[in-house]
Amino acid sequence: MAQFADIIIDITHEKVDRPFQYRIPQALQEQIHAGCQVDVPFGRGNTIRCGYVVGLSDRAEYDPARLKEIAGIHAGSVSAESQLIQVAWWMKERYGSTMNQALKTVLPVKQQVKQQESKWLRCLLGRDELKDQIREAVRKKYKARERLLKAFLDADVIPYQVALHQLNLTAATLKPLIAQGVIALDSSVSYRNPSLLMQEGGGDHRAGEGNDQDSLVTLNDAQQPVVDDICRQYDAGIRKTYLLHGITGSGKTEIYMELIDHVRRQGKQVILLIPEIALTYQTVMRFCRRFGSQVSFINSKLSAGEKYDQFERAKNGEIQIMIGPRSALFTPFRNLGLIIIDEEHEGAYKSEITPRYHARETAEYRAGLSHASLVLGSATPSVESYTKAVHGIYGYYKIGKRAKKNSYLPKIQVVDLRNELAEGNRSIFSRTLRALMVEKLTNQEQIMLFLNRRGYSRFLSCRSCGEAIKCPHCDVTLTLHQDDRLVCHYCGYQIRRPSACPSCGSAYLAPFGTGTQKIEALVKEEFPDARVLRMDLDTTAKKGGHEEILAAFAEHEADILIGTQMIVKGHDFPAVTLVGILAADLSLYAPDYRCGERTFQLLTQAAGRAGRDEKAGDVVIQTYSPDHYCIQAAAAQDYEQFYKKEMEYRKLLHYPPACVLMTLLIGSDREELAHRAMDAVFRIARKQEGRGQFQLIGPVNAPIYKLNDIYRKILYMKCENYDILIGIRNHMEEFLKNQSWSSRILVQFDFS
Ligand code: ADP
Ligand code: ZN
Ligand code: ZN
C-alpha cells in the first residue's frame, strides 16, 4: 500500500514535471490511485487546492515528518483530466516510459492563445455567378481560389479551419474574396442544423463523387442490421469492442455516422480516429454536413495553441464529436460514449516516440474507464483484432458488398513476371498490363500505377569495387535524386553526386534500383501522349503537395498517377478503371514478421481503388511469387484464406498474436558501450530463459545498425505470458539505471 502520493496542482504540459509529495492518510489509502482528484493544503498559507495524483510510492523523498497530508478526496464529478491521467499511468506501465513522458502525451500544452471562435466561410454568390467566378479563376490559373469556389458548389458554408487545412488555403487567398463580397467570414455562428450546409443540387461538378448528400442516404440491408444491433446493445447498457469488417466502399463511414448520431443524442461524446492521410476534404465535409458545428477536427498541422484551443472547446462542451489522427484519442471529453477507429489495421496508430503506445489498445483502455464502446473498422483487419473477433472477445460484423448501386468489384489478374522475362519481355510492364493500359487510355479512363514501396531507393554503387555510397552517420545507402543530390532519408545528410568512387577512385559509378521517378520516365517513353502525375516523398514535400496532386488527378488533369503507398489511401477516383501493381514482391521480403500482412493489406487496398463507379475495374498484380499465399489471397479478395495461412505461420514461429513479442533496443554513441550494455541484459534474460517460459532471439545489430551516429543492438524476447515479460523488463531497467554509464545509453522497450 502506497503511503505517499505525488500531486500536481496545475496540469499543464510544462508544469507536470514538478509534482509535490504528500502523505496519504491511513483512511484514504485504499481509494487513492493515479488520476484521483484530491484536496491538499498548498503554499505557505496552506490554502486548500484541488490537485491530481500522478504517482504513488512507499518512500518519502524528504523528511517524512515534514510532509503535508492529503486533506481528502475532492468532491464532485470526475473530470476529463482525471481520466486522462489514469490513461497516462496505464500507458507508462504498459509501454514503459516515465510518468512525465506519458502525461505529456495525454495533456495538451497550455498556451496563452485567445480562444478562437468557431469561424465559417459563407458563399454570397448565386449559383450562376459562382460558376462565372470559377471559370474566371480557371482562366487566370488561380488554383487556390478555384479550389475554394468549387467547394462552394457542394456546400454553402465551410468551416474556416477546414478551408485552411484540408483545402490548403491561406488567409492571403481569402482576404480579397471577402473584400470583393464573394464570401463572408462569420464568427461565433452555430450551424446546428446540417441542412444549412447543403446546396440544392450540389456536387454536379465532379463526376461520380458528387452525389455526396449523405444525410439523405438510407442504409441498405447490410448496413442497417449492424447499426441496429450495436445501438440495441448500447441502449441495454452493454459496452464492448466491435470489429466492423467491410470491404472498401461497403459504407462503413455511413455506419459510423449513424452510430455517432445515436450516441450523441444521449448527450454523450464521440471520438473518431482516421489516419491523417485519409482525412481529406471530402471526408471532413461529409461529417460537417451531417453534424454541423458539433464536430471538430485536429491534424498534425495544427500548432500547439490551436490544438489546445480545440481541446478546450471539447472540455467546455462546445463540440460533441472529435475527428483526427492518433492523438485525437486524448480529447478531454467528460462524458465519452463511443470511440471509433477507422482503418484500424493502419501502422500509423502506433506511436513512434516514447511512450510507444498503440491507439487501438489505448482506446480500449480509455473506453473501459469511461463506459464507452469501441468500434474498429477495416477492409483488412489486423491479425490481432481478427483473432479477438474469432474468439468472441470482440463483436464482429462483415459486409462483403459495395454500398453504391452499380458499383462492382474489380477483376483481378496475377501476372508471373518470370514468364515475361523468359519470353523476352524486359519492360516493367507485362503484356497484360500494357494491353489494358492502351485500352483504358483509348477510352479516356484513368490508371493508377502502384509501386509497393516507401518512397524510392535509387542509390549509387561502384561497379569496380562494389561499394554503395552510404551516409556517414547512418548505416544506409544515400538516395540519388534527379537533381544529382545524394540524400540520406533518415537523417537528411546530403552531398552532391561524386564523380569518382570514394573507396577506390573508379569513375564507374552507376545508379541502382527502380523508383517512382524511373517509372515515370519509362511510362513517358512507352506512352508519350499520356499525361502523367507522380506522387512520392519528393513531389509531396512542400505544404499541401499531397492534396494538390490528388485534386489534380481527381479533376482528370492526368491520365496516369504513379506513386507509392500514399496513393492507395483516402481519395475516391471514380474514373480510375485500372490499377497496376508493378512488383507486389517489394514489400513481401522485408525483415519484419508483419510484412506478409502488410503486403496483403496494401494489395487489397490498391485493388479497391479500381472501378468504384459504374465502369468495371481491372487490377493487374505483377509478381515473381505468384504462389505466395498473400498474393493469392489478395487476388481472390479472400481475407479468411489469408488469415488462416498467416496464423499458421505466426503460431509456428511464435509471433504475435500467438505470442507477446518484446523488443529491446539499446543504443549508444560509443559502440563498445552498446555492446557491453546489451551483453549484461542478455545475461539477465538468459537466466529467465532457463525456466523454459520464454524464448530469446539475438542480440543482433538493428536493421539500421548506425543511425544518426548511434550504434544500435536489438534483443527479441517472446513469451505467451505478458506479465513475465514485464517482470524481465523491470529487472533490466533497474539494472541499467544503476550503471555508471547509464546516461550514455539509450534504452527502448517495445511490445507487439
Ligand atoms: P467505406 O467507408 O466502407 O469505404 P463509404 O461509407 O465511404 O464506404 O461509402 C462508399 C460510397 O457509397 C460513398 O460514396 C457513400 O456515399 C455511398 N453509400 C454508402 N452507403 C450507401 C447507401 N446505403 N446507399 C447509397 N449509397 C451509399
Ligand atoms: Zn569503388
Ligand atoms: Zn543519415
Coordinates of C-alpha atoms in Angstrom, one line a residue, residues 529-725:
D529 CA 0.8 11.1 -75.2
A530 CA -0.4 10.2 -71.8
R531 CA -0.4 12.9 -69.1
V532 CA 1.4 11.6 -66.0
L533 CA 1.4 12.7 -62.4
R534 CA 3.8 11.3 -59.8
M535 CA 3.3 11.2 -56.1
D536 CA 6.2 10.4 -53.7
L537 CA 8.3 11.9 -51.0
D538 CA 9.8 14.4 -53.4
T539 CA 6.7 15.7 -55.1
T540 CA 4.7 16.0 -51.9
A541 CA 7.4 17.6 -49.8
K542 CA 6.0 21.1 -50.0
K543 CA 3.0 22.0 -47.9
G544 CA -0.2 20.8 -49.5
G545 CA 1.7 19.0 -52.3
H546 CA -0.2 15.8 -51.4
E547 CA -3.7 17.3 -51.7
E548 CA -2.8 19.2 -54.8
I549 CA -1.7 16.2 -56.7
L550 CA -4.7 14.2 -55.7
A551 CA -7.0 17.1 -56.6
A552 CA -5.4 17.5 -60.0
F553 CA -5.9 13.8 -60.6
A554 CA -9.5 13.9 -59.5
E555 CA -10.1 16.7 -62.0
H556 CA -8.7 14.4 -64.7
E557 CA -5.7 16.7 -65.3
A558 CA -3.7 13.5 -65.8
D559 CA -4.4 10.0 -67.2
I560 CA -1.9 8.1 -65.1
L561 CA -0.9 8.5 -61.4
I562 CA 2.2 6.8 -60.3
G563 CA 3.0 6.5 -56.7
T564 CA 3.9 4.6 -53.6
Q565 CA 1.7 3.6 -50.6
M566 CA 0.4 7.2 -50.4
I567 CA -1.8 6.8 -53.5
V568 CA -3.8 3.8 -52.2
K569 CA -5.5 5.7 -49.3
G570 CA -8.2 8.3 -49.0
H571 CA -9.4 9.8 -52.2
D572 CA -12.1 8.3 -54.3
F573 CA -11.3 8.4 -58.0
P574 CA -14.4 7.2 -59.9
A575 CA -12.7 7.4 -63.3
V576 CA -9.9 5.0 -62.4
T577 CA -10.6 1.7 -64.1
L578 CA -7.2 0.2 -63.9
V579 CA -4.8 -0.3 -61.1
G580 CA -1.4 -1.8 -61.9
I581 CA 0.8 -3.1 -59.1
L582 CA 4.2 -3.2 -60.7
A583 CA 6.0 -5.5 -58.3
A584 CA 4.0 -7.0 -55.5
D585 CA 7.1 -8.7 -54.0
L586 CA 8.8 -5.4 -53.0
S587 CA 7.1 -5.4 -49.6
L588 CA 7.0 -9.2 -49.2
Y589 CA 10.5 -9.8 -48.1
A590 CA 11.1 -7.1 -45.6
P591 CA 12.8 -8.1 -42.4
D592 CA 9.7 -8.0 -40.2
Y593 CA 7.2 -10.7 -39.3
R594 CA 4.4 -8.4 -40.3
C595 CA 5.5 -8.0 -44.0
G596 CA 3.0 -10.6 -45.2
E597 CA 0.2 -8.9 -43.5
R598 CA 1.2 -5.5 -44.8
T599 CA 1.5 -6.8 -48.4
F600 CA -1.9 -8.3 -48.2
Q601 CA -3.4 -5.1 -46.9
L602 CA -1.6 -2.9 -49.5
L603 CA -2.6 -5.1 -52.4
T604 CA -6.2 -5.3 -51.2
Q605 CA -6.4 -1.6 -50.7
A606 CA -4.8 -0.8 -54.1
A607 CA -7.2 -3.2 -55.8
G608 CA -10.1 -1.4 -54.0
R609 CA -9.1 1.8 -55.9
A610 CA -10.3 0.3 -59.3
G611 CA -13.8 0.7 -60.6
R612 CA -15.6 2.4 -57.7
D613 CA -18.3 3.6 -60.1
E614 CA -20.3 2.1 -62.8
K615 CA -17.4 1.2 -65.0
A616 CA -15.9 -2.2 -64.2
G617 CA -12.4 -2.0 -63.0
D618 CA -9.3 -4.1 -63.7
V619 CA -6.4 -4.9 -61.4
V620 CA -3.1 -6.4 -62.5
I621 CA -0.8 -7.7 -59.9
Q622 CA 2.7 -8.3 -61.3
T623 CA 4.9 -10.6 -59.2
Y624 CA 7.8 -13.0 -59.1
S625 CA 6.0 -15.1 -56.4
P626 CA 2.5 -15.7 -57.8
D627 CA 2.0 -18.7 -55.5
H628 CA 2.7 -16.8 -52.3
Y629 CA -0.4 -17.0 -50.0
C630 CA -0.6 -13.3 -49.5
I631 CA -0.7 -12.6 -53.2
Q632 CA -3.1 -15.5 -53.9
A633 CA -5.4 -14.3 -51.1
A634 CA -5.3 -10.7 -52.3
A635 CA -6.1 -11.7 -55.8
A636 CA -9.1 -13.7 -54.6
Q637 CA -10.1 -10.8 -52.2
D638 CA -10.3 -13.5 -49.6
Y639 CA -9.5 -12.3 -46.1
E640 CA -10.2 -15.6 -44.4
Q641 CA -7.8 -17.5 -46.6
F642 CA -5.1 -15.0 -45.9
Y643 CA -5.8 -15.1 -42.1
K644 CA -5.7 -18.9 -41.9
K645 CA -2.3 -19.1 -43.6
E646 CA -0.9 -16.2 -41.7
M647 CA -1.9 -17.6 -38.3
E648 CA -0.3 -20.9 -39.1
Y649 CA 2.9 -19.1 -39.8
R650 CA 2.7 -17.0 -36.6
K651 CA 1.9 -20.0 -34.5
L652 CA 4.8 -21.9 -36.0
L653 CA 7.3 -19.2 -35.4
H654 CA 5.8 -17.8 -32.2
Y655 CA 4.9 -14.4 -33.4
P656 CA 2.1 -12.1 -32.1
P657 CA -0.8 -12.6 -31.6
A658 CA 0.3 -16.2 -30.9
C659 CA 2.8 -14.7 -28.5
V660 CA 3.8 -11.4 -27.0
L661 CA 7.0 -10.0 -28.5
M662 CA 9.1 -7.6 -26.5
T663 CA 11.8 -5.8 -28.4
L664 CA 14.6 -4.2 -26.6
L665 CA 16.8 -1.7 -28.4
I666 CA 20.0 -0.4 -26.8
G667 CA 21.9 2.3 -28.4
S668 CA 25.0 4.4 -27.7
D669 CA 27.2 6.8 -29.5
R670 CA 30.1 4.6 -28.2
E671 CA 29.9 1.3 -29.9
E672 CA 31.5 -0.8 -27.2
L673 CA 29.1 0.6 -24.6
A674 CA 26.1 -0.5 -26.7
H675 CA 27.7 -4.0 -26.8
R676 CA 28.5 -4.0 -23.1
A677 CA 25.0 -3.0 -22.0
M678 CA 23.4 -5.5 -24.3
D679 CA 25.7 -8.3 -23.1
A680 CA 24.7 -7.5 -19.5
V681 CA 21.0 -7.5 -20.0
F682 CA 21.3 -10.6 -22.3
R683 CA 22.7 -12.5 -19.3
I684 CA 19.7 -11.4 -17.2
A685 CA 17.3 -12.7 -19.9
R686 CA 19.3 -15.9 -20.3
K687 CA 18.7 -16.8 -16.6
Q688 CA 14.9 -16.5 -17.2
E689 CA 15.1 -18.5 -20.4
G690 CA 16.4 -21.4 -18.3
R691 CA 12.9 -21.6 -16.8
G692 CA 11.6 -22.5 -20.2
Q693 CA 8.9 -19.9 -20.2
F694 CA 10.2 -17.8 -22.9
Q695 CA 12.3 -17.5 -26.0
L696 CA 15.2 -15.2 -26.8
I697 CA 16.3 -14.1 -30.3
G698 CA 19.5 -12.2 -30.7
P699 CA 21.1 -10.0 -29.7
V700 CA 21.6 -8.7 -33.2
N701 CA 22.5 -5.4 -34.8
A702 CA 19.5 -3.3 -35.6
P703 CA 18.4 -3.4 -39.3
I704 CA 20.0 0.0 -39.5
Y705 CA 22.9 -0.5 -37.1
K706 CA 24.2 3.0 -37.0
L707 CA 21.6 5.7 -37.1
N708 CA 22.4 9.4 -36.5
D709 CA 25.7 8.3 -35.1
I710 CA 24.1 6.0 -32.6
Y711 CA 25.1 2.3 -32.7
R712 CA 22.1 0.1 -32.0
K713 CA 21.6 -3.5 -30.8
I714 CA 18.4 -5.4 -30.5
L715 CA 17.2 -8.3 -28.4
Y716 CA 13.8 -10.0 -29.0
M717 CA 12.0 -11.8 -26.3
K718 CA 8.9 -13.9 -26.9
C719 CA 6.6 -15.2 -24.3
E720 CA 2.9 -16.2 -24.1
N721 CA 2.7 -14.5 -20.7
Y722 CA 2.8 -10.8 -20.8
D723 CA 3.4 -10.4 -17.1
I724 CA 6.6 -12.4 -17.3
L725 CA 8.0 -10.1 -19.9

